[in-house]
Short mmCIF file of C-alpha atoms and ligand atoms in Angstrom, two decimals:
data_model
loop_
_atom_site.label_atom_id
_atom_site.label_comp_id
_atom_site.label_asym_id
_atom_site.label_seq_id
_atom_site.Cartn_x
_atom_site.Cartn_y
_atom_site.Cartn_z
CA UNK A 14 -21.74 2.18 11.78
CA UNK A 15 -24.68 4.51 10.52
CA UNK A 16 -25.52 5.16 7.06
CA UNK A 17 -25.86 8.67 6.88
CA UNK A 18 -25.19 11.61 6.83
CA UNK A 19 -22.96 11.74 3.38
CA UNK A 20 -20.79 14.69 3.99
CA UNK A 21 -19.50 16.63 0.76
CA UNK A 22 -15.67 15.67 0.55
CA UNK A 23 -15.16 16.57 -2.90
CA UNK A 24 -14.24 20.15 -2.20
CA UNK A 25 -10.36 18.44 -0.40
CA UNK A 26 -9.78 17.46 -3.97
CA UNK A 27 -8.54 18.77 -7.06
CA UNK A 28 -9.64 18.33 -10.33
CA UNK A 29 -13.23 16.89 -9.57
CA UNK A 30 -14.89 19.08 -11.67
CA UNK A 31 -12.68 18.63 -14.49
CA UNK A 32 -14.63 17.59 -17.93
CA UNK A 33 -13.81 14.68 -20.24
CA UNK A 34 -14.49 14.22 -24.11
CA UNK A 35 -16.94 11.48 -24.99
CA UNK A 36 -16.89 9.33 -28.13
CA UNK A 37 -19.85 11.62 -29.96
CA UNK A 38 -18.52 14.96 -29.67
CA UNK A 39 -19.95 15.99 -26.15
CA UNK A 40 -18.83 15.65 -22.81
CA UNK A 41 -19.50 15.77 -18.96
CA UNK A 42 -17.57 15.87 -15.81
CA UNK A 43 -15.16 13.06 -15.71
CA UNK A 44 -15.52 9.80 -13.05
CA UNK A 45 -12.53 8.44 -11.46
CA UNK A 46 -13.69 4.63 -10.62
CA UNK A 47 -9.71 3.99 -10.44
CA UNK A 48 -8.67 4.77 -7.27
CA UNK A 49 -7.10 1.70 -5.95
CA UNK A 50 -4.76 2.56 -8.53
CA UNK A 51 -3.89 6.02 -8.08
CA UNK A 52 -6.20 8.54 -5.83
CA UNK A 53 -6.29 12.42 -7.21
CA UNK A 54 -4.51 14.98 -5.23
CA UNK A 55 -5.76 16.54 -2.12
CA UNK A 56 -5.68 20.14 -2.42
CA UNK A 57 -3.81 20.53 0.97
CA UNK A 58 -1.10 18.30 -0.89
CA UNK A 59 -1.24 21.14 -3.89
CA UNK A 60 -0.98 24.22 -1.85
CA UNK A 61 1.47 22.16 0.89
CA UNK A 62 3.88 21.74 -2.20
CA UNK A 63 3.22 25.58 -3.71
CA UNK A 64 4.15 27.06 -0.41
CA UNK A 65 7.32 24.26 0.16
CA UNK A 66 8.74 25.25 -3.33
CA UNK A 67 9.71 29.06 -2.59
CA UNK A 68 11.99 27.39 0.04
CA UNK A 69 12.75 24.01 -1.39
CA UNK A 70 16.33 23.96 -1.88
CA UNK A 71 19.27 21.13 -1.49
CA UNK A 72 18.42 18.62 1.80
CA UNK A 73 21.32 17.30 4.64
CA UNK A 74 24.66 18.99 3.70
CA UNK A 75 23.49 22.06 2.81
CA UNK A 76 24.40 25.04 4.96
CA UNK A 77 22.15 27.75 3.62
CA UNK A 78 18.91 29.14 5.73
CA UNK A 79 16.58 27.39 2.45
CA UNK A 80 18.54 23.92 2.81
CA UNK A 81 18.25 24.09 6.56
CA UNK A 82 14.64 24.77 6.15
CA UNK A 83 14.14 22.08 3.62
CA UNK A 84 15.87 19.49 5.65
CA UNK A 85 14.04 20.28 8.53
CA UNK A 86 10.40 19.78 6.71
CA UNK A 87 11.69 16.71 4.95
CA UNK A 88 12.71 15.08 8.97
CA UNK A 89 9.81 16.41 9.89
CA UNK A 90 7.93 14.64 6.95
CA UNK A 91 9.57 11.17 8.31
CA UNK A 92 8.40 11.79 11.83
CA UNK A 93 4.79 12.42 10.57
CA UNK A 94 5.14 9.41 8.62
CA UNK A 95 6.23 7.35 11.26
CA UNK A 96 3.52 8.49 13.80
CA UNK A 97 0.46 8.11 11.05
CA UNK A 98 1.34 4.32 11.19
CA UNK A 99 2.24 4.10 14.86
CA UNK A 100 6.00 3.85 14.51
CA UNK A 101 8.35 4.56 17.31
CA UNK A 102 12.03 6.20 16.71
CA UNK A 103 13.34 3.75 19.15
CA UNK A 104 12.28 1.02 17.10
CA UNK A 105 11.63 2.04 14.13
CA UNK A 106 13.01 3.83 11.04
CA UNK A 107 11.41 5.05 7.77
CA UNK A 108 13.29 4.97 4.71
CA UNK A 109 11.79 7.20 1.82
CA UNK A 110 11.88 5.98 -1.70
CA UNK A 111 9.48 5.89 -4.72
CA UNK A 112 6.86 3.40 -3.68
CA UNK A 113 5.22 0.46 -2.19
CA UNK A 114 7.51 -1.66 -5.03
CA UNK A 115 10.83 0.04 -4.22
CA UNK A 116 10.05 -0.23 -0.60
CA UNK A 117 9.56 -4.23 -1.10
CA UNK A 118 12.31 -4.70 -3.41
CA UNK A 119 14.72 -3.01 -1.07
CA UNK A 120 13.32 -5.09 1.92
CA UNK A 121 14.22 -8.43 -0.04
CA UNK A 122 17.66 -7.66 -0.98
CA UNK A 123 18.04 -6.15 2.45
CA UNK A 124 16.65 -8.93 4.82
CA UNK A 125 19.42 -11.88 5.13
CA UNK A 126 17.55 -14.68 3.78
CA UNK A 127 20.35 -17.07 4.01
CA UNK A 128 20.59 -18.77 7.40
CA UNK A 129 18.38 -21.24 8.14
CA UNK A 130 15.61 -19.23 8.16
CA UNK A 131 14.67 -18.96 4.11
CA UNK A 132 10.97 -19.21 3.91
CA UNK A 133 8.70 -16.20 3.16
CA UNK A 134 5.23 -17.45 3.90
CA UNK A 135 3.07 -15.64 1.59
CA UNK A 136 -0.58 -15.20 -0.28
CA UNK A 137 -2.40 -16.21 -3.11
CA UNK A 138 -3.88 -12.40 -3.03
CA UNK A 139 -0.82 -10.54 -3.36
CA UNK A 140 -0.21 -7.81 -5.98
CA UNK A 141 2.47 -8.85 -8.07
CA UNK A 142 5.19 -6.78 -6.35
CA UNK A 143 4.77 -8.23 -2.86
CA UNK A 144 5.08 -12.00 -4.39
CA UNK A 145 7.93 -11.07 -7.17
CA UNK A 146 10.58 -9.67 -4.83
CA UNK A 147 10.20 -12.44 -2.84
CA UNK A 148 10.37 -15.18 -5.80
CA UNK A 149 13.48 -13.51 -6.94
CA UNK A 150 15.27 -13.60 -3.64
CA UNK A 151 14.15 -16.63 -1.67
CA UNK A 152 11.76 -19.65 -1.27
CA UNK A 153 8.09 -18.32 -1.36
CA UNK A 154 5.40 -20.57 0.31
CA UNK A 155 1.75 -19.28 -0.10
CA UNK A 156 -1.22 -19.92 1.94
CA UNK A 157 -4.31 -20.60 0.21
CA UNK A 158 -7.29 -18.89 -0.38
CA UNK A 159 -11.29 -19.46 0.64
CA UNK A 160 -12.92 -19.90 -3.01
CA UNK A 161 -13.92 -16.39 -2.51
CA UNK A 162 -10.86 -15.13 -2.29
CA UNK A 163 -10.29 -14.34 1.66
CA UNK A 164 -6.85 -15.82 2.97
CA UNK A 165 -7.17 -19.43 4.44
CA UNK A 166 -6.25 -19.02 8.04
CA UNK A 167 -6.37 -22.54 8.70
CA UNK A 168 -3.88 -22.61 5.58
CA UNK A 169 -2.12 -20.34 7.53
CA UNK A 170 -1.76 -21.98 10.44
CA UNK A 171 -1.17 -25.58 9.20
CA UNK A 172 1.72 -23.68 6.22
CA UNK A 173 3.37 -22.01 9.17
CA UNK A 174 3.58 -25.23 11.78
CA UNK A 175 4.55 -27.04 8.54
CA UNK A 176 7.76 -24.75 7.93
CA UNK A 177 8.51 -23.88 11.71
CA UNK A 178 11.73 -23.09 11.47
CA UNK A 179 12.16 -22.37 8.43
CA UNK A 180 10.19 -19.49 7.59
CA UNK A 181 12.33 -16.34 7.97
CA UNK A 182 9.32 -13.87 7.15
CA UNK A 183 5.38 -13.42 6.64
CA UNK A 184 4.78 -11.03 3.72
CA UNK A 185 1.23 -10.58 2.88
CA UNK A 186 -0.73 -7.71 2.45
CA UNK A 187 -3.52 -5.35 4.40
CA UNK A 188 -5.90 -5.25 1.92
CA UNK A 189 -6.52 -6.53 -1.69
CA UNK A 190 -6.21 -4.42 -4.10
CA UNK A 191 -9.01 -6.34 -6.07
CA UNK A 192 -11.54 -7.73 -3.43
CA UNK A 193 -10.53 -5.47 -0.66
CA UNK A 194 -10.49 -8.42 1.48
CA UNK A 195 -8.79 -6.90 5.01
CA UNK A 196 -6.06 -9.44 6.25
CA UNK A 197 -6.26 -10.00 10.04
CA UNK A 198 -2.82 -8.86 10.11
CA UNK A 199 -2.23 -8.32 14.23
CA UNK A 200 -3.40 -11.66 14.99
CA UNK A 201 -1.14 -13.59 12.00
CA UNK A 202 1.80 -11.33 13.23
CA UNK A 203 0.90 -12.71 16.71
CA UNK A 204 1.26 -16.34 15.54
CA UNK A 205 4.23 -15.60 12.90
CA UNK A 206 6.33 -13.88 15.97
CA UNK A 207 5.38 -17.30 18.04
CA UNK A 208 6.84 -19.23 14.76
CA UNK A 209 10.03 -16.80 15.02
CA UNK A 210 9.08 -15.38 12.19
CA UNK A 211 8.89 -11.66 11.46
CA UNK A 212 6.05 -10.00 9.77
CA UNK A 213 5.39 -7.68 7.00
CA UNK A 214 2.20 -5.66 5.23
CA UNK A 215 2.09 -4.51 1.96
CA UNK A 216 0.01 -1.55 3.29
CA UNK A 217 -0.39 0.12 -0.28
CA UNK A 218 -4.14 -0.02 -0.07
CA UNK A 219 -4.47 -0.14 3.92
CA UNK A 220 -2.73 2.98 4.39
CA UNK A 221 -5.22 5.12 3.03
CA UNK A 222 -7.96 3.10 4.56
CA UNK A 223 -7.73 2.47 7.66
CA UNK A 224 -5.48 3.46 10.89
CA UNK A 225 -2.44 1.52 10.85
CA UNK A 226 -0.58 0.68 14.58
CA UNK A 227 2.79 -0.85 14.02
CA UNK A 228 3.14 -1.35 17.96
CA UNK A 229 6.44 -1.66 19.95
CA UNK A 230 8.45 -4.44 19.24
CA UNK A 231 7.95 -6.12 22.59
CA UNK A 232 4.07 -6.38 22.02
CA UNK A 233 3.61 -9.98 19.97
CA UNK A 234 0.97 -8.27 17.73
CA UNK A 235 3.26 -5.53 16.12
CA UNK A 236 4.14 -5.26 12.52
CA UNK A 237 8.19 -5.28 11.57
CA UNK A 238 7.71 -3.95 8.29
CA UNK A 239 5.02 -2.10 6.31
CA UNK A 240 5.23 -0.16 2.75
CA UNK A 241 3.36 2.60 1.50
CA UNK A 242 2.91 4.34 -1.41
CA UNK A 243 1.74 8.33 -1.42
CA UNK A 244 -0.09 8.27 -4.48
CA UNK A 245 -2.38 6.25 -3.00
CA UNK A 246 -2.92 8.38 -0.33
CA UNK A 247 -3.49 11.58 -2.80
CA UNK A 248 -0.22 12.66 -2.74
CA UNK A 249 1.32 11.72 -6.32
CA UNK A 250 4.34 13.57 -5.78
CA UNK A 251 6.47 9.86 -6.63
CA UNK A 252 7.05 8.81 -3.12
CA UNK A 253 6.40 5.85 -1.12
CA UNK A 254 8.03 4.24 2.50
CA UNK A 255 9.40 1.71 3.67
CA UNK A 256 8.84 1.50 7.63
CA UNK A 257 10.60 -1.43 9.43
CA UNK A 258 12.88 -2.40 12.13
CA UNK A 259 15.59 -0.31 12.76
CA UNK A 260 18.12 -2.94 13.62
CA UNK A 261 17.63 -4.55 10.44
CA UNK A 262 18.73 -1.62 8.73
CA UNK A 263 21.57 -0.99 10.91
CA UNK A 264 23.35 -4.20 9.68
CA UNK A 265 25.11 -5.04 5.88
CA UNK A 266 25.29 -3.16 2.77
CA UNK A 267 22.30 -1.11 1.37
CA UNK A 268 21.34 -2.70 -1.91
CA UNK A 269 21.87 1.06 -3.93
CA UNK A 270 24.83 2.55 -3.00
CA UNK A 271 26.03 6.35 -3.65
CA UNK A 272 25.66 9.48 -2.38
CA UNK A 273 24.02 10.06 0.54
CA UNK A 274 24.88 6.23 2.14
CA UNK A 275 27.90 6.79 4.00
CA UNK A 276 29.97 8.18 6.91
CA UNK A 277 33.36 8.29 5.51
CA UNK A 278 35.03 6.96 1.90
CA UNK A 279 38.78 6.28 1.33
CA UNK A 280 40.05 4.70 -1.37
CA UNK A 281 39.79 0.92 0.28
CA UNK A 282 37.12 1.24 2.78
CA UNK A 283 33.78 2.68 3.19
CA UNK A 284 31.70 3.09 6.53
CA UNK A 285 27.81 3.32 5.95
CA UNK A 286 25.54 5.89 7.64
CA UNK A 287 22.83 4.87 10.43
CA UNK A 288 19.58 3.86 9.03
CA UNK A 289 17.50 5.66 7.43
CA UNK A 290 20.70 7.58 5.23
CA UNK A 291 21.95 4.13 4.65
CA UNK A 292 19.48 2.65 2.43
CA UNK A 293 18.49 6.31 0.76
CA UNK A 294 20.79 6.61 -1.91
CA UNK A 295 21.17 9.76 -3.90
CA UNK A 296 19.13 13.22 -3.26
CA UNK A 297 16.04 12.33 -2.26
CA UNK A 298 12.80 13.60 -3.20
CA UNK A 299 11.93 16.03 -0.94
CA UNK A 300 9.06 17.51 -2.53
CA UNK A 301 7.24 14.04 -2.81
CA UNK A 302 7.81 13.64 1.03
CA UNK A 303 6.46 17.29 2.14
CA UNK A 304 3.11 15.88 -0.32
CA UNK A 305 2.86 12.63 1.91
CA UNK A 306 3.19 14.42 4.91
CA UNK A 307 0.35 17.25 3.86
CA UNK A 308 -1.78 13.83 2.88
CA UNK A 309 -1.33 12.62 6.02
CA UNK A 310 -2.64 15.65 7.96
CA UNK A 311 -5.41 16.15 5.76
CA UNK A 312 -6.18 12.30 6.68
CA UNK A 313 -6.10 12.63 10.55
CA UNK A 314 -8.03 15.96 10.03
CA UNK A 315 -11.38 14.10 8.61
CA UNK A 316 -9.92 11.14 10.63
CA UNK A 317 -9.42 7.67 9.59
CA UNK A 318 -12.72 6.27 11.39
CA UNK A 319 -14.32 8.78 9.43
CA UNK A 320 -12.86 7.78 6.29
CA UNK A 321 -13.50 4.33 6.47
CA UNK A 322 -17.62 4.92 8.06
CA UNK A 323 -17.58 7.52 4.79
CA UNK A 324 -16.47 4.40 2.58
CA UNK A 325 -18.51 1.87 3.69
CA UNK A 326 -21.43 4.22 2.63
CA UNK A 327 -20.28 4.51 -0.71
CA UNK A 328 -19.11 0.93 -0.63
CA UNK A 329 -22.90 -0.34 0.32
CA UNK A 330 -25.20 1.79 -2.43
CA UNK A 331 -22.07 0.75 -5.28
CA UNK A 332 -22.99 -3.06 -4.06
CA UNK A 333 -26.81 -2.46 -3.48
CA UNK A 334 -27.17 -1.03 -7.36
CA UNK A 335 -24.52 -3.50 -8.76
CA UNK A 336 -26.41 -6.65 -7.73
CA UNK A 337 -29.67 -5.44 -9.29
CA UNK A 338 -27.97 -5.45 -12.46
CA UNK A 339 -28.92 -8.90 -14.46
CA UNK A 340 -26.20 -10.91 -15.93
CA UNK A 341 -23.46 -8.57 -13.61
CA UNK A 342 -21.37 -10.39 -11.50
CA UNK A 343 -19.37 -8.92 -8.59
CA UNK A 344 -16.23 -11.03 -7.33
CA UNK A 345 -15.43 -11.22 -4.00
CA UNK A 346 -17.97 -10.27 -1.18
CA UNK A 347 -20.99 -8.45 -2.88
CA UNK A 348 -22.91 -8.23 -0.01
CA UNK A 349 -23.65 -4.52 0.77
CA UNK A 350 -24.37 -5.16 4.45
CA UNK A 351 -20.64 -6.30 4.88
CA UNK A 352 -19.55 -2.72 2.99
CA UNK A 353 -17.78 -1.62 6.35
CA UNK A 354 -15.42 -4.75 6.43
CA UNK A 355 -14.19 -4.24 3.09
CA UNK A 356 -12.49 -1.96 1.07
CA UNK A 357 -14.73 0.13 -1.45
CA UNK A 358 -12.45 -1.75 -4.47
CA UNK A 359 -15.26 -3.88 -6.29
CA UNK A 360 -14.27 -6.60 -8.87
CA UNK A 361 -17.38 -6.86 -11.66
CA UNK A 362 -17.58 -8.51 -15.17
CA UNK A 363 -20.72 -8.50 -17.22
CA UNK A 364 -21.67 -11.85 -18.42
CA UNK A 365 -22.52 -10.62 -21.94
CA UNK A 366 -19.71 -8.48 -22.76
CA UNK A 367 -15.67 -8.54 -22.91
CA UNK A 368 -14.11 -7.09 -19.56
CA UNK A 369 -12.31 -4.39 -21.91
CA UNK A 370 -15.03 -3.57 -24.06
CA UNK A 371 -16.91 -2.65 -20.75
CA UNK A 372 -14.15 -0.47 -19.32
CA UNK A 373 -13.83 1.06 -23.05
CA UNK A 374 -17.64 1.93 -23.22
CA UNK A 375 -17.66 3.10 -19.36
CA UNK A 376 -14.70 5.66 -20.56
CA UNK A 377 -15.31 6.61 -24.21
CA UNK A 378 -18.96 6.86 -23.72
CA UNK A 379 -20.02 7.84 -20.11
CA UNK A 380 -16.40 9.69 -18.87
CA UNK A 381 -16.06 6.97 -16.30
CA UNK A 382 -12.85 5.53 -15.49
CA UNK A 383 -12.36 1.94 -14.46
CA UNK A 384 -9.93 -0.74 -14.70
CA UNK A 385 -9.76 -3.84 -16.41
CA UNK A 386 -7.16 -6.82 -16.60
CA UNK A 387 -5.51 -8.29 -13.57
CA UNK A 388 -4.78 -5.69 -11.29
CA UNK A 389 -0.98 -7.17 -11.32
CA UNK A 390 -2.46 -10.00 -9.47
CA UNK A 391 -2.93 -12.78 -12.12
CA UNK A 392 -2.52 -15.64 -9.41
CA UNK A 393 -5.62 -13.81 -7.56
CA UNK A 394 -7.25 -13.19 -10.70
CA UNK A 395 -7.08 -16.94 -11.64
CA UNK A 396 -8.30 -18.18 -8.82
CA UNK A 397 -11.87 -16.02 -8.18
CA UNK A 398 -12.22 -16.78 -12.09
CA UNK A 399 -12.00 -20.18 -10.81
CA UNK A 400 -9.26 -20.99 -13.96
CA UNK A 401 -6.37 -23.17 -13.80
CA UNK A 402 -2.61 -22.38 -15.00
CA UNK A 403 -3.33 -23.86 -17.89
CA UNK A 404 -6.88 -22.43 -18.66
CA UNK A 405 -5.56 -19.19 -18.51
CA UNK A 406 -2.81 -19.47 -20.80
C1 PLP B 14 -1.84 -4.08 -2.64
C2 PLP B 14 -0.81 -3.37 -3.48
N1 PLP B 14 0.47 -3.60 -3.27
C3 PLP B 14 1.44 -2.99 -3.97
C4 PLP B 14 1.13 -2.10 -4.96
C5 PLP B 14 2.22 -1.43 -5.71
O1 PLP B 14 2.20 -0.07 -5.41
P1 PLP B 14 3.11 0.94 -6.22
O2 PLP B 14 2.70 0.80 -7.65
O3 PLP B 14 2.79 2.26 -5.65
O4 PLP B 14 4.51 0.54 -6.00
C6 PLP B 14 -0.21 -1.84 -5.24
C7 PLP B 14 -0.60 -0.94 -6.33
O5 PLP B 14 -1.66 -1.04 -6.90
C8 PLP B 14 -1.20 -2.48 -4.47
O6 PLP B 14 -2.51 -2.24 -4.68
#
């Protein structure tokens, strides 16, 4: 992958030019170094959304030429969806919701965890709402980690012969949120499916990564299940998807019921839609789907091999000036020749200073914003600080 050339993407975006106060009275154009949290909005989102709202209008029931309309972009939202992570209609289904936590959530009340099958195999590196759903539904085992943070795969292996038959589900995710370690996630689903197991992907910060193939259900390496969350992918509109097995969704109750959910209602019986009505409960947000979907485009336009070669420029002269900074250490990988094998998330604390006063002087004084904390990982966090449970309390 070459280094150069750097093309100009900051034209896609808005609000790149916008200007930020600074603690002495002046100020200069503001830096968003927080994008594993939240990305800004692509301006094909902003003008996909201005030109949707002179037609948006009620989806599904309504009979009106603007509800027809708006139903049709908001299917046709799903099926662009579906086909930017390699989903298939025939095995597939994509049910809309708010994010990457919804999505999750809904999976673990949804999946029956009570057979025999209980186990969720799990991570040490997972944001807090692919590990929480799971600890409030069912037994969560988790591999370990390499002291750098990288999932054990020997862990892996030995957790999932160890639990056989047991575990129900592998839950881990693409990429970390903090590291931006990438999970080989088509060769664990390869050995999960041989364990019987089915697999999921948090793919909250793959999604806007790197191209995503779910594959066919017959093929050992597919994915069952992945999440995704639009304002990530610079489409904060408020929705995120949950793309998974069809037949799973075919069978029980969905976990919110209302509106929207059903075929038919009498007073002592109830039959539920066909996924994906079943488990979307109320009006849905249309508007936030028709913003994924313009994302999405925008995405496959530049082209996610392009994204990810842009990245790992970026990613390699962050790490190349980082590590000539004395007393600054970077977490994780800091080696700028490995930038394309990575996300462009880098971890840092400065031996001299207090992680928040560093965040707080990068924003008050030089309109950069960072993050500083956890990253709703504090198992993660724990372990590349090298601190024990009780250290950290
Ligand atoms: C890896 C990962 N998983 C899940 C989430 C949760 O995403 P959301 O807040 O959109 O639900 C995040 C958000 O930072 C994340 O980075």
């Amino acid at each position: 992958m070459s280094n150069q050339p750097l093309i100009d993407y900051r034209p896609l975006f808005v609000g790149l030019d916008a200007h930020c106060p600074l603690l002495d009275g002046s100020s200069c154009d503001y830096t968003n170094l927080d994008n594993a949290a939240s990305t800004p909005a692509l301006k094909a989102v902003q003008h996909a959304v201005d030109d949707f709202l002179v037609y948006y209008s009620s989806v599904h029931r309504g009979t009106g030429f603007k509800s027809q309309l708006s139903t049709h972009a908001y299917e046709q939202a799903r099926q662009i969806t579906m086909e930017f992570v390699g989903a298939n209609p025939a095995d597939h289904t994509c049910i809309f919701g708010k994010n990457t936590t919804e999505a999750i959530n809904k999976l673990a009340r949804r999946l029956p965890l009570d057979g025999k099958r209980k186990v969720v195999l799990s991570t040490g590196m997972e944001h807090h709402s692919n590990d929480l759903p799971w600890r409030a539904t069912t037994q969560v085992v988790y591999v370990h980690l390499t002291p750098d943070g990288r999932l054990d795969e020997d862990d892996f292996d030995s957790q999932l012969s160890r639990y056989a038959e047991q575990v129900a589900l592998v839950a881990l995710t693409g990429a970390s949120n903090v590291t931006g370690f990438l999970n080989p996630i088509h060769r664990l689903a390869e050995k999960a499916h041989a364990a019987g197991a089915m697999f999921m992907v948090d793919c909250a910060q793959l999604a806007p990564h790197r191209k995503i193939g779910m594959l066919p259900l017959d093929d050992p390496a597919h994915l069952d299940f992945i999440s995704i969350s639009a304002h990530k992918m610079y489409a904060p509109f408020g929705t995120g998807a949950l793309i998974g097995r069809k037949d799973v969704f075919e069978h029980g109750d969905p976990d919110m019921t209302g509106g929207g959910t059903v075929e038919i209602v009498t007073l002592d019986n109830v039959v539920w839609s066909e996924p994906p009505e079943r488990d979307e409960a109320g009006s849905p947000n249309v508007v936030g789907a028709i913003a994924m979907a313009a994302a999405i485009r925008q995405l496959e336009a530049v082209g996610m091999s392009e994204v990810t070669r842009h990245e790992a420029n970026l990613t390699r002269y962050a790490l190349e000036k980082l590590t000539t900074i004395q007393g600054l250490r970077v977490y994780g990988d800091a080696d700028p020749s490995n930038a394309e094998n990575r996300l462009g998330v880098i971890p840092l604390q400065l031996e001299s200073a207090d992680h928040f006063l560093v965040a707080a002087i990068l924003g008050y004084e030089f309109g950069i914003g960072v993050r500083s904390g956890c990253f709703c990982a504090h198992p993660y966090i724990l372990h590349l600080l090298g601190l024990s449970k009780e250290e950290a309390s």
